[in-house]
Every structure is written in structure tokens, then in C-alpha cells.
PDB file of C-alpha atoms and ligand atoms in Angstrom:
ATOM      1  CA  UNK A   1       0.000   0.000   0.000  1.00 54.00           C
ATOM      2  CA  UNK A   2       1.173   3.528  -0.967  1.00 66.00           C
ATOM      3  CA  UNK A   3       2.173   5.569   1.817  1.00 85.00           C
ATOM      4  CA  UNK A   4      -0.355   8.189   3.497  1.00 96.00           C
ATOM      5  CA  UNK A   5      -0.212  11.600   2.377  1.00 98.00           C
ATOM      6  CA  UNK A   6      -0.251  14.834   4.295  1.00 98.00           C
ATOM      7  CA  UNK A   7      -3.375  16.971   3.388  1.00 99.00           C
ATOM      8  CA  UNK A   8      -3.381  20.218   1.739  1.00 99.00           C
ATOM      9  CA  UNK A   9      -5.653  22.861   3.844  1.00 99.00           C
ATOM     10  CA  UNK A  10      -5.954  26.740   3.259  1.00 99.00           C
ATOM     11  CA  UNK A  11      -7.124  29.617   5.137  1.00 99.00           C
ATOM     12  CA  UNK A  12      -8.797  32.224   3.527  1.00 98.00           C
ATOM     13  CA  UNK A  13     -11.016  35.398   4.700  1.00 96.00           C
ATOM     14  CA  UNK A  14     -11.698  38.826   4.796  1.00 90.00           C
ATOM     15  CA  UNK A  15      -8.332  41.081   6.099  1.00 93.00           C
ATOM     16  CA  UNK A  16      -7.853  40.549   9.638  1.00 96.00           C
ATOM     17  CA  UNK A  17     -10.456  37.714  10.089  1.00 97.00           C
ATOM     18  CA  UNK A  18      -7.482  35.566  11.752  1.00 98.00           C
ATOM     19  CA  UNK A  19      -5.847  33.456   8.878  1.00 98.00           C
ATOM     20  CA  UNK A  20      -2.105  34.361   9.790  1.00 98.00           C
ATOM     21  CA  UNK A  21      -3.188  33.907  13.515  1.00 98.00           C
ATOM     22  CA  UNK A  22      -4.691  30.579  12.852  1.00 98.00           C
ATOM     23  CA  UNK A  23      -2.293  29.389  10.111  1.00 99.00           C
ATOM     24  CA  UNK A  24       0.876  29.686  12.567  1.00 99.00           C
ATOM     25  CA  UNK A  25      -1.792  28.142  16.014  1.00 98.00           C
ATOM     26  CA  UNK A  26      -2.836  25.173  13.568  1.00 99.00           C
ATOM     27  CA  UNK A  27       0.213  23.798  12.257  1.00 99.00           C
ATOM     28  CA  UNK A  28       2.237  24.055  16.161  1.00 99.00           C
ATOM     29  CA  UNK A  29      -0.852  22.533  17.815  1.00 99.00           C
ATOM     30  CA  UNK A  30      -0.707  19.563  14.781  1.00 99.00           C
ATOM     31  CA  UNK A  31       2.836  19.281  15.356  1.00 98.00           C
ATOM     32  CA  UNK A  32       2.256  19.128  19.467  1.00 98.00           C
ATOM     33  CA  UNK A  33      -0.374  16.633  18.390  1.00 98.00           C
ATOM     34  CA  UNK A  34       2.607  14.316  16.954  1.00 98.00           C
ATOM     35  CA  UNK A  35       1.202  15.111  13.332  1.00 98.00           C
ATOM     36  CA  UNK A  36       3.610  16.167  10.758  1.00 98.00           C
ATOM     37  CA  UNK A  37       2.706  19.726   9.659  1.00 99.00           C
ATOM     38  CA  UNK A  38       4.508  22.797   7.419  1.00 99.00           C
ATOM     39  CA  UNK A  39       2.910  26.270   7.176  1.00 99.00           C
ATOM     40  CA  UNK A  40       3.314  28.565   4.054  1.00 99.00           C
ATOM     41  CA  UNK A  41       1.919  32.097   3.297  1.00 98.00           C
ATOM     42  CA  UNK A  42       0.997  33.480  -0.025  1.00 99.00           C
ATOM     43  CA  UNK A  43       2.336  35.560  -1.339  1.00 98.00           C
ATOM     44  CA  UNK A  44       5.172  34.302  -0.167  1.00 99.00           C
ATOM     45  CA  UNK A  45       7.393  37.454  -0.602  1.00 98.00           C
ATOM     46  CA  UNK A  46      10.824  35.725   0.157  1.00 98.00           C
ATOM     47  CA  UNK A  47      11.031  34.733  -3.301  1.00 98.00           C
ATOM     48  CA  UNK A  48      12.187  37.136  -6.573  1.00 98.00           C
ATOM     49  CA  UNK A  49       8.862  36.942  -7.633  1.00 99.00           C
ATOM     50  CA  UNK A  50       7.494  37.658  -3.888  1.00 99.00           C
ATOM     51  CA  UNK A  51       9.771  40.506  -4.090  1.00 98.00           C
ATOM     52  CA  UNK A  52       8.133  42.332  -6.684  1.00 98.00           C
ATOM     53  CA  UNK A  53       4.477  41.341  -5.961  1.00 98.00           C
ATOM     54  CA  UNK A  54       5.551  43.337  -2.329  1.00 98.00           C
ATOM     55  CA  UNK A  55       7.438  45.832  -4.002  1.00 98.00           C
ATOM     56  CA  UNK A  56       3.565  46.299  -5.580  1.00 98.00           C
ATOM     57  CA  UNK A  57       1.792  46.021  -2.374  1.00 98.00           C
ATOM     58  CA  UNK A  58       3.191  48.505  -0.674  1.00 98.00           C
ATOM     59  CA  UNK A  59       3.012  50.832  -3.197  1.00 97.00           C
ATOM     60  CA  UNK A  60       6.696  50.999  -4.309  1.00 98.00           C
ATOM     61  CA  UNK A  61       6.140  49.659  -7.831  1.00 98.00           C
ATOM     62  CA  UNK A  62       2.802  49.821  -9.690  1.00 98.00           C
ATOM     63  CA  UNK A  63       2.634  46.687 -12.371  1.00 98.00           C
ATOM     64  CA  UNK A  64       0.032  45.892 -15.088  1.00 98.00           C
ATOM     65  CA  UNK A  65      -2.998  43.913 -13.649  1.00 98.00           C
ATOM     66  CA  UNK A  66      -2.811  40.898 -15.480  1.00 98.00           C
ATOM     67  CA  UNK A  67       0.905  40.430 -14.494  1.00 98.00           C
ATOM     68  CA  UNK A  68       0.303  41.062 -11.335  1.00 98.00           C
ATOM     69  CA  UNK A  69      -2.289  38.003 -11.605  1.00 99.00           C
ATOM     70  CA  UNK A  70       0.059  36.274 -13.098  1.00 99.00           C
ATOM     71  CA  UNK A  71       2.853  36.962 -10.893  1.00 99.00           C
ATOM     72  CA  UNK A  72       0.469  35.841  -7.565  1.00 99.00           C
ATOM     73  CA  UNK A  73       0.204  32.798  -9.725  1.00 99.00           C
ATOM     74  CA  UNK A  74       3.499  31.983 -10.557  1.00 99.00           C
ATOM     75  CA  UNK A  75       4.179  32.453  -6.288  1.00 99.00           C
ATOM     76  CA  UNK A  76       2.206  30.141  -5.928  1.00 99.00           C
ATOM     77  CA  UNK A  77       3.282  26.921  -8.877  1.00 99.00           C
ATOM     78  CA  UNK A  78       6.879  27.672  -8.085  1.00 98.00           C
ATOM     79  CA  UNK A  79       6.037  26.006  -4.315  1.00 99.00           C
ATOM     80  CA  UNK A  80       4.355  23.221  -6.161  1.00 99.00           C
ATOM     81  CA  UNK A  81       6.727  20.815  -6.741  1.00 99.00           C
ATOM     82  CA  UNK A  82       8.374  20.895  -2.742  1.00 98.00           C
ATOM     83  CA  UNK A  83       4.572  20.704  -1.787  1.00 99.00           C
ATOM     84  CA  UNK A  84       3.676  17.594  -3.496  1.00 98.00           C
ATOM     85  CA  UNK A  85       6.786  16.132  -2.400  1.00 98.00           C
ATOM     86  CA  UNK A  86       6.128  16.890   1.335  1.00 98.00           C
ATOM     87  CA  UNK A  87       2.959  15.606   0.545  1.00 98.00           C
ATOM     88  CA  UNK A  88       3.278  12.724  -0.417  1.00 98.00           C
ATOM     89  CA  UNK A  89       5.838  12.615   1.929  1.00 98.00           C
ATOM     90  CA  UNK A  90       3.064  12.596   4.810  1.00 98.00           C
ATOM     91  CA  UNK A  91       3.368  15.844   5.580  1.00 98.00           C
ATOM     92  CA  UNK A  92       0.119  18.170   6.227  1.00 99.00           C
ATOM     93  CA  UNK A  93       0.402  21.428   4.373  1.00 99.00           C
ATOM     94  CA  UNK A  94      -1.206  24.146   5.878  1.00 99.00           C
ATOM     95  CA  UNK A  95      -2.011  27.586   3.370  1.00 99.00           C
ATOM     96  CA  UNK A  96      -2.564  31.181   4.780  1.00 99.00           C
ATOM     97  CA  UNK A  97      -4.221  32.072   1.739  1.00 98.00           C
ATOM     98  CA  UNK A  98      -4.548  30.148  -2.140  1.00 99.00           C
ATOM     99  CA  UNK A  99      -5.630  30.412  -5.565  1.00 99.00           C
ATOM    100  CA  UNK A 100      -9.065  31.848  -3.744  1.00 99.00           C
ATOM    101  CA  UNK A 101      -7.390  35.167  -2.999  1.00 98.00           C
ATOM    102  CA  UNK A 102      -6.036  35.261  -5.780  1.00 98.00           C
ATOM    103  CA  UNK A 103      -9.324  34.899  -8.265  1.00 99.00           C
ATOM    104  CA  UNK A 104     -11.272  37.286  -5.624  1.00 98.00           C
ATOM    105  CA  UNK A 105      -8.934  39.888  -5.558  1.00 98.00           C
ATOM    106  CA  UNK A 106      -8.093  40.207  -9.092  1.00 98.00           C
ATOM    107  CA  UNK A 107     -12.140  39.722  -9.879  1.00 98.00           C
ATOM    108  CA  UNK A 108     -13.217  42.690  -6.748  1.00 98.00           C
ATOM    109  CA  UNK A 109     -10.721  44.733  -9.548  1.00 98.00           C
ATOM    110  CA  UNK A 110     -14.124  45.090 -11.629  1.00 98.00           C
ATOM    111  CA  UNK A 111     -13.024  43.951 -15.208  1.00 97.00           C
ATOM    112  CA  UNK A 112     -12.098  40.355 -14.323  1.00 98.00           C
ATOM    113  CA  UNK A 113     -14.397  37.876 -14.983  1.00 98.00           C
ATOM    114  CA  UNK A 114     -13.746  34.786 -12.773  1.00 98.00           C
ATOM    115  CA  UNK A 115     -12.657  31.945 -15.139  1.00 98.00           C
ATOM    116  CA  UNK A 116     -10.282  34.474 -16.760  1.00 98.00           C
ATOM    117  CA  UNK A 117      -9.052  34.938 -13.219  1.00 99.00           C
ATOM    118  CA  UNK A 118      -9.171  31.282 -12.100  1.00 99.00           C
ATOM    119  CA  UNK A 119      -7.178  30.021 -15.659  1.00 99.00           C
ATOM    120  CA  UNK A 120      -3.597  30.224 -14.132  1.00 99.00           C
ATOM    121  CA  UNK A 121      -4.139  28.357 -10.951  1.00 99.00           C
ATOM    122  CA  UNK A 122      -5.835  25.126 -12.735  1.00 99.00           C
ATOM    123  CA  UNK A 123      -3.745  22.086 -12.090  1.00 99.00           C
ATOM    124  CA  UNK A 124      -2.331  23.347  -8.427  1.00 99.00           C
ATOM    125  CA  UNK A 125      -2.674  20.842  -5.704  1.00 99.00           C
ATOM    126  CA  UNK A 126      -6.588  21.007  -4.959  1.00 99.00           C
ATOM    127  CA  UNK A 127      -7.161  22.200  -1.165  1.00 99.00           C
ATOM    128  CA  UNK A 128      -8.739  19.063   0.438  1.00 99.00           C
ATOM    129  CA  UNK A 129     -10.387  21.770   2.974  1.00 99.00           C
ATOM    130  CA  UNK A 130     -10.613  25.468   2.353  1.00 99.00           C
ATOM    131  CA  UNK A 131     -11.186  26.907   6.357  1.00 99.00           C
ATOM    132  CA  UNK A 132     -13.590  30.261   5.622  1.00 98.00           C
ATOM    133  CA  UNK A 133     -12.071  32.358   8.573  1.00 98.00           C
ATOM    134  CA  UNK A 134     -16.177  34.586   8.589  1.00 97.00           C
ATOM    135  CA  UNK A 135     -15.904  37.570  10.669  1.00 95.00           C
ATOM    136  CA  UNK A 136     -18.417  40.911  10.187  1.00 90.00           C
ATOM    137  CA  UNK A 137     -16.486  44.263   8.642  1.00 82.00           C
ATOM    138  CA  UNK A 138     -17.616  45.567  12.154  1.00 87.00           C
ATOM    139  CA  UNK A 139     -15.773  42.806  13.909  1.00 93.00           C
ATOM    140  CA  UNK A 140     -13.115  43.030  11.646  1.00 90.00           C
ATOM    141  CA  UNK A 141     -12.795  46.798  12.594  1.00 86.00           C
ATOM    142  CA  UNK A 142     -12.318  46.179  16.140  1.00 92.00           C
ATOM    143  CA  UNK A 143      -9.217  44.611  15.316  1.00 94.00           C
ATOM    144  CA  UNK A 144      -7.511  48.012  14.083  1.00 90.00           C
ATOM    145  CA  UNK A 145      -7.305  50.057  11.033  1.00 88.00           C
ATOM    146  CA  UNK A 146      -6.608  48.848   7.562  1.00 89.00           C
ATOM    147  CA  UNK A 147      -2.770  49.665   6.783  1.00 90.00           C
ATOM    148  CA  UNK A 148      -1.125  50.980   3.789  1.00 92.00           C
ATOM    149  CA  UNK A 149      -1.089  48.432   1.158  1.00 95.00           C
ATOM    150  CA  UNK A 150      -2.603  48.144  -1.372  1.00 96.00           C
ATOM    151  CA  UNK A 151      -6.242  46.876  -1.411  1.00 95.00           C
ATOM    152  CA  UNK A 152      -6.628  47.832   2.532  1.00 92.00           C
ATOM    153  CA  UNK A 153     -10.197  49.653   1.817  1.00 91.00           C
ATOM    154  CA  UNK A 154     -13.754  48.708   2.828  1.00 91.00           C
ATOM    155  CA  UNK A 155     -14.943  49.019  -0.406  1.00 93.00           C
ATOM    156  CA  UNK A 156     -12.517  47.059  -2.215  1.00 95.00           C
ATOM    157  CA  UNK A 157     -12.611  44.622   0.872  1.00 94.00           C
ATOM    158  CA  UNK A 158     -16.368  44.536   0.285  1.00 95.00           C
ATOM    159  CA  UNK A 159     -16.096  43.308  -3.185  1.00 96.00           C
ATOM    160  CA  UNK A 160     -13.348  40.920  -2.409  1.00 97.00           C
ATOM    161  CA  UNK A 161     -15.925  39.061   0.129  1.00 96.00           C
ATOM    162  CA  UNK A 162     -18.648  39.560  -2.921  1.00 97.00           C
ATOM    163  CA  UNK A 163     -16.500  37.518  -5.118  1.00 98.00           C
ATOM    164  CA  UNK A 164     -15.246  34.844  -2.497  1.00 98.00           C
ATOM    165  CA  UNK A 165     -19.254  34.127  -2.133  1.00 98.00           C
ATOM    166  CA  UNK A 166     -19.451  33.385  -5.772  1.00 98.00           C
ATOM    167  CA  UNK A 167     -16.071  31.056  -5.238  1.00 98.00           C
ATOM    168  CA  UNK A 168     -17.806  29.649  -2.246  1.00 98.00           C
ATOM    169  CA  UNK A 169     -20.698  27.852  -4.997  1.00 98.00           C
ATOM    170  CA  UNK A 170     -18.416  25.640  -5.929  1.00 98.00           C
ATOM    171  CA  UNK A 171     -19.252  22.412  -4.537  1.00 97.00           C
ATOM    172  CA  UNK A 172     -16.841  20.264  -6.019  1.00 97.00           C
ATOM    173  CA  UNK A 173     -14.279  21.963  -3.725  1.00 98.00           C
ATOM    174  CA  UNK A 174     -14.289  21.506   0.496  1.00 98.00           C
ATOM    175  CA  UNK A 175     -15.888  24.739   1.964  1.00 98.00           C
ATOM    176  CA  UNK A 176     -16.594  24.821   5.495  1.00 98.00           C
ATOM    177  CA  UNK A 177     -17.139  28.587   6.955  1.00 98.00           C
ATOM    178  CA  UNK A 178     -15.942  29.083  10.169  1.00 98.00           C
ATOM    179  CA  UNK A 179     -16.848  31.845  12.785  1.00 98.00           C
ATOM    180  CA  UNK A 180     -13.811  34.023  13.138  1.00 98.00           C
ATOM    181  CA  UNK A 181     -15.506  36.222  16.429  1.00 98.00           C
ATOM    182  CA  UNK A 182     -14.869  33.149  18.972  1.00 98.00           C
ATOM    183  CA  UNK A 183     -11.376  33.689  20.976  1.00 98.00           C
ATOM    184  CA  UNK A 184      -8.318  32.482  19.259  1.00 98.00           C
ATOM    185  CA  UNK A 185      -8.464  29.633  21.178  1.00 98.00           C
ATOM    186  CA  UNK A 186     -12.230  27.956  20.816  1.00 98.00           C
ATOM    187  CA  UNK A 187     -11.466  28.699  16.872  1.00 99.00           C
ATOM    188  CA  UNK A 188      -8.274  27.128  17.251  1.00 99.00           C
ATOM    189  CA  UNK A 189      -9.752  23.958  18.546  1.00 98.00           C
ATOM    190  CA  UNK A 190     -12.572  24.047  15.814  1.00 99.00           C
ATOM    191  CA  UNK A 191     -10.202  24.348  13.321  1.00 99.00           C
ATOM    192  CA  UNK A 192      -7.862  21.623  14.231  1.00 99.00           C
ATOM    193  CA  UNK A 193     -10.714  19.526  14.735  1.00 99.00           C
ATOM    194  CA  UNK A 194     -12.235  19.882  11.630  1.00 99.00           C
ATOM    195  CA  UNK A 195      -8.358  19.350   9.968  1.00 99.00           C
ATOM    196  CA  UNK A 196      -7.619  16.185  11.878  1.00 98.00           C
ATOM    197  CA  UNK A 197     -11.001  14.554  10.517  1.00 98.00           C
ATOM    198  CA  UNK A 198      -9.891  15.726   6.705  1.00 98.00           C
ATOM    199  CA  UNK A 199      -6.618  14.777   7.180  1.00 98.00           C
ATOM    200  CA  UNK A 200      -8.050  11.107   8.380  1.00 98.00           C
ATOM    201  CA  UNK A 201     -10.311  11.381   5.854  1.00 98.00           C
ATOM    202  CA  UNK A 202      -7.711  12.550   2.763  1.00 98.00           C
ATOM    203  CA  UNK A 203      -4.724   9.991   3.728  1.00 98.00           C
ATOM    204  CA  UNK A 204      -5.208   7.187   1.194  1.00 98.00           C
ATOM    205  CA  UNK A 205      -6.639   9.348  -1.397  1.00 98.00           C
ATOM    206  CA  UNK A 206      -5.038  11.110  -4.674  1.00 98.00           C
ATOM    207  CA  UNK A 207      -4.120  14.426  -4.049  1.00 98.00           C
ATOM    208  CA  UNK A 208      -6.404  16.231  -7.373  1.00 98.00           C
ATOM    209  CA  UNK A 209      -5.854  19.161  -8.921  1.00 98.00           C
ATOM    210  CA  UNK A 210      -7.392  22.527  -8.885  1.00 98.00           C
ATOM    211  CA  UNK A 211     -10.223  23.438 -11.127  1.00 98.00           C
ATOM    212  CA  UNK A 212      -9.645  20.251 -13.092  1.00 97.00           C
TER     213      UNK A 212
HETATM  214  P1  LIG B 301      -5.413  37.973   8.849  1.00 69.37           P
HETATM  215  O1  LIG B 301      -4.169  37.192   8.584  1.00 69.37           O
HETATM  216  O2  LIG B 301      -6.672  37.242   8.502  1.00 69.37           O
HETATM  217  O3  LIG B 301      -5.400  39.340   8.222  1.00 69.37           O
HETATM  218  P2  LIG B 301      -4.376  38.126  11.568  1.00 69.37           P
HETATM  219  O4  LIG B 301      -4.190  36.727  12.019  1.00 69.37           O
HETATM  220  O5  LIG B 301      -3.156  38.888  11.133  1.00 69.37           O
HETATM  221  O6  LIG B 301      -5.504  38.213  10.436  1.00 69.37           O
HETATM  222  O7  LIG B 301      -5.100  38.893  12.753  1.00 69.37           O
HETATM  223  C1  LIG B 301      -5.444  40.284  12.632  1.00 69.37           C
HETATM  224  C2  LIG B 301      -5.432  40.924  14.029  1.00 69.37           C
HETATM  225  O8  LIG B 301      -6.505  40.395  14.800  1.00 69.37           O
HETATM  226  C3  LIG B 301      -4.169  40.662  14.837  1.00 69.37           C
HETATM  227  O9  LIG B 301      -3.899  41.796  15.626  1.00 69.37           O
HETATM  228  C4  LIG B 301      -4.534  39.458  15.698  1.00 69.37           C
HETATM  229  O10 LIG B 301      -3.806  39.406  16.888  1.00 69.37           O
HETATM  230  C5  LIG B 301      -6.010  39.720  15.966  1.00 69.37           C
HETATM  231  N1  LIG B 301      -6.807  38.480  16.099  1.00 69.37           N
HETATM  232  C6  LIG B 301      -6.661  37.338  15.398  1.00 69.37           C
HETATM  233  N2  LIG B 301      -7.571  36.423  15.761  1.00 69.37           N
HETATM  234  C7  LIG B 301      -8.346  36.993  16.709  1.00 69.37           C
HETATM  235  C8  LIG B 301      -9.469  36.555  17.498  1.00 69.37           C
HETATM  236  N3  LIG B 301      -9.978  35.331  17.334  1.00 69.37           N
HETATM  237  N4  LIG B 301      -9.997  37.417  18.378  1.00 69.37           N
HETATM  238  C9  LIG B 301      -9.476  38.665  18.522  1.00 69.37           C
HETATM  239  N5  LIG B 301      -8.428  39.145  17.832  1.00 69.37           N
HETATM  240  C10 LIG B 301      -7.861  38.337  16.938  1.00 69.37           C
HETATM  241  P1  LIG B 302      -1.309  39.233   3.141  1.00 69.37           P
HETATM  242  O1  LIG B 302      -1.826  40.459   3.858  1.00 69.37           O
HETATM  243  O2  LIG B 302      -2.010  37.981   3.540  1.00 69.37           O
HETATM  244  O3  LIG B 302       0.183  39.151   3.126  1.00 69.37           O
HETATM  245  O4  LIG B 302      -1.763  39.414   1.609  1.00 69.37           O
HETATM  246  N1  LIG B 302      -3.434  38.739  -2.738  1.00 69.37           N
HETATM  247  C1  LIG B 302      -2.973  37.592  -2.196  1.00 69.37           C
HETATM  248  C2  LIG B 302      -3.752  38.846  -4.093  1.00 69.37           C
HETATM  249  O5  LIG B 302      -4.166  39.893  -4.569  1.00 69.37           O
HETATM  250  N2  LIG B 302      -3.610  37.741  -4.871  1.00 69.37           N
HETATM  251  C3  LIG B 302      -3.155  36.552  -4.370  1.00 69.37           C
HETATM  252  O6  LIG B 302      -3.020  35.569  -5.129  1.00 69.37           O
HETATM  253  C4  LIG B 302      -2.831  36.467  -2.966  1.00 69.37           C
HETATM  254  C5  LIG B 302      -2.323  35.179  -2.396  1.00 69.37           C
HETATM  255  C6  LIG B 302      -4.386  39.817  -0.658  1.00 69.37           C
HETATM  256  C7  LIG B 302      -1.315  40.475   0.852  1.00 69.37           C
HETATM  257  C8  LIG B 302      -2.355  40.942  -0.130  1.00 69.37           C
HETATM  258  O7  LIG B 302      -2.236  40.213  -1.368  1.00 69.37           O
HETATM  259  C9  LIG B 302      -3.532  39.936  -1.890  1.00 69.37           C
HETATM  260  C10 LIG B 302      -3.802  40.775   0.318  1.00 69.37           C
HETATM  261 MG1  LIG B 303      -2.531  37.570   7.339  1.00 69.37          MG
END
């Protein structure tokens, strides 16, 4: 028999909803749990291409808004071939933020439909559970002020939830919505509850690919 894979699990939400929070609590209380478990961000801005997709974020460089798609995108396939491998290697892969962000940010733009935005993320590992970190924009305000990047706005932030709804319809992917106003540590428990049972659930199984 084929050895048991890790499972692949993102994070997304509105800003501030708790996804870094949660991303780092999950994958130390996994490991504490004797699970094998690696945490990555996207963007990942370590990388040259992360470099430049900051560089745009904070408002240093402005870039075209297809490349900048595209170079979200490209963050995210040049981790694919050390994330299959750890994988398949039994290792549980835990994403703060996917593909997801990057279709509903791109599409909240106004003059993105979503399969153009979706076309360069088909064929990434699939998510076998995509965590929807809910929170209000008046909880979400509580938590401080928007910064200075780029996108930090309640209207943009507004249409960015709009199109993560639509994204949400799709029932051939794992949604489960989670409420992001408990304390970080009742949503920590849910969370690594509801990861555990996929991760159970996802060992002897292909991992599939994204919009595929
Ligand atoms: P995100 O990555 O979704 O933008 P963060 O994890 O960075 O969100 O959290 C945003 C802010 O809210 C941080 O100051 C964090 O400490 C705080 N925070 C995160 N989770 C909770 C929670 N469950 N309750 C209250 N504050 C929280
Ligand atoms: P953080 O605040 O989480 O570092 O995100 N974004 C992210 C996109 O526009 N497209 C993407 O593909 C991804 C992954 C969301 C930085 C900002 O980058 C946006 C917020
Ligand atoms: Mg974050």
C-alpha cells in the first residue's frame, strides 16, 4: 500500500479575520499533536517573484494587472513541486491564503471575470479543505485600522468578500465557513478539529488538482 499523504488545507477570509493567527496556532498545535505539519503564506514574498508582488503592495512599484495576476500565480506553482513532495511525503500542508485570494482579488478589480481569473491556478494541488475564517467588517474593525497596502479599503474589501461568495458555490471543492468572532483559542480547537477529521479522511486518497 502507498504511503499516506499529508493533506493540503488553506485559510482564507476577509483582512484581519485571523488566517495568519490561525495558520501559525494550527500547524504548532498539529505538530504538538505528533502530526507532521509545514505552514506557508501566499504571497510568499521571500522569493524574486514575492519581491516584486511586495514591491507592488506597498506601493513601491505599480505593475500591469494581469501580471500582477500572473505573478500571484506563478508564487504560488513555483512552491508546487516541494509541496507535493512533502505531501506525499506525509506531511500536512497548511495555506494562509490560495488560488481563492487570488481569483477574488483580481475579480473585486471590476473587469475580471472569474474563469479568466481562475485560468492560471488550474492544475495546483486542490485544497482538500478550504477553512472560511467569517468575521463581520464591524468585527473586523475592532481589530484596528486597515494599513497601507494596497487593497486595505472597505470598499474594495467589500467586493473581495462579494466575489469569495461566488467562489464559495463551488461544490466540487471543500468549503466549510468558520466563525472568526470566537477567541483564538475555541477557533483554534474548531479548526484543528475539523483538519484532523480531513486529514483522516484525505490519507489514502489522490491528491487532485485545482479546477480540473
Ligand atoms: P489575517 O491574517 O486574517 O489578516 P491576523 O491573524 O493577522 O488576520 O489577525 C489580525 C489581528 O486580529 C491581529 O492583531 C490578531 O492578533 C487579531 N486576532 C486574530 N484572531 C483573533 C481573534 N480570534 N480574536 C481577537 N483578535 C484576533
Ligand atoms: P497578506 O496580507 O495575507 O500578506 O496578503 N493577494 C494575495 C492577491 O491579490 N492575490 C493573491 O493571489 C494572494 C495570495 C491579498 C497580501 C495581499 O495580497 C492579496 C492581500
Ligand atoms: Mg494575514
Amino acid at each position: 500500500m502507498a504511503a499516506r499523504r499529508g493533506a493540503l488545507i488553506a485559510l482564507e477570509g476577509v483582512d484581519r479575520a485571523g488566517k495568519s493567527t490561525q495558520g501559525r496556532r494550527l500547524v504548532q498545535g498539529l505538530r504538538a499533536a505528533g502530526h507532521k505539519a509545514d505552514l506557508i503564506r501566499f504571497p510568499d514574498r521571500t522569493t524574486e517573484i514575492g519581491q516584486l508582488i511586495s514591491s507592488y503592495l506597498v506601493r513601491e512599484k505599480d505593475l500591469e494587472d494581469h501580471t500582477v495576476h500572473l505573478l500571484f500565480s506563478a508564487n504560488r506553482w513555483e512552491h508546487v513541486p516541494l509541496m507535493k513532495e512533502k505531501l506525499h511525503q506525509g506531511i500536512t500542508i497548511v495555506v494562509d491564503r490560495y488560488a481563492f485570494s487570488g481569483v477574488a482579488f483580481t475579480n473585486a478589480k471590476g473587469n475580471f471575470c472569474l474563469d479568466w481569473c481562475k485560468q492560471p491556478d488550474v492544475g495546483l494541488p486542490k485544497p482538500d479543505l478550504i477553512l472560511f475564517l467569517h468575521l463581520s467588517p464591524e468585527e473586523a474593525a475592532e481589530r484596528g485600522n486597515y494599513g497601507h497596502e494596497r487593497y486595505e479599503s472597505s470598499s474594495f474589501q467589500e467586493k473581495v468578500l462579494q466575489s469569495f461568495y461566488c467562489l464559495m458555490e463551488d461544490k466540487t471543492l471543500n468549503w466549510k465557513t468558520v466563525d472568526a468572532s470566537q477567541s483564538i483559542e475555541d477557533l483554534h480547537r474548531e479548526i484543528k478539529s475539523i483538519a484532523e477529521k480531513t486529514m483522516e479522511e484525505v490519507q489514502n486518497k489522490p491528491l487532485e488538482e485545482l479546477w480540473k
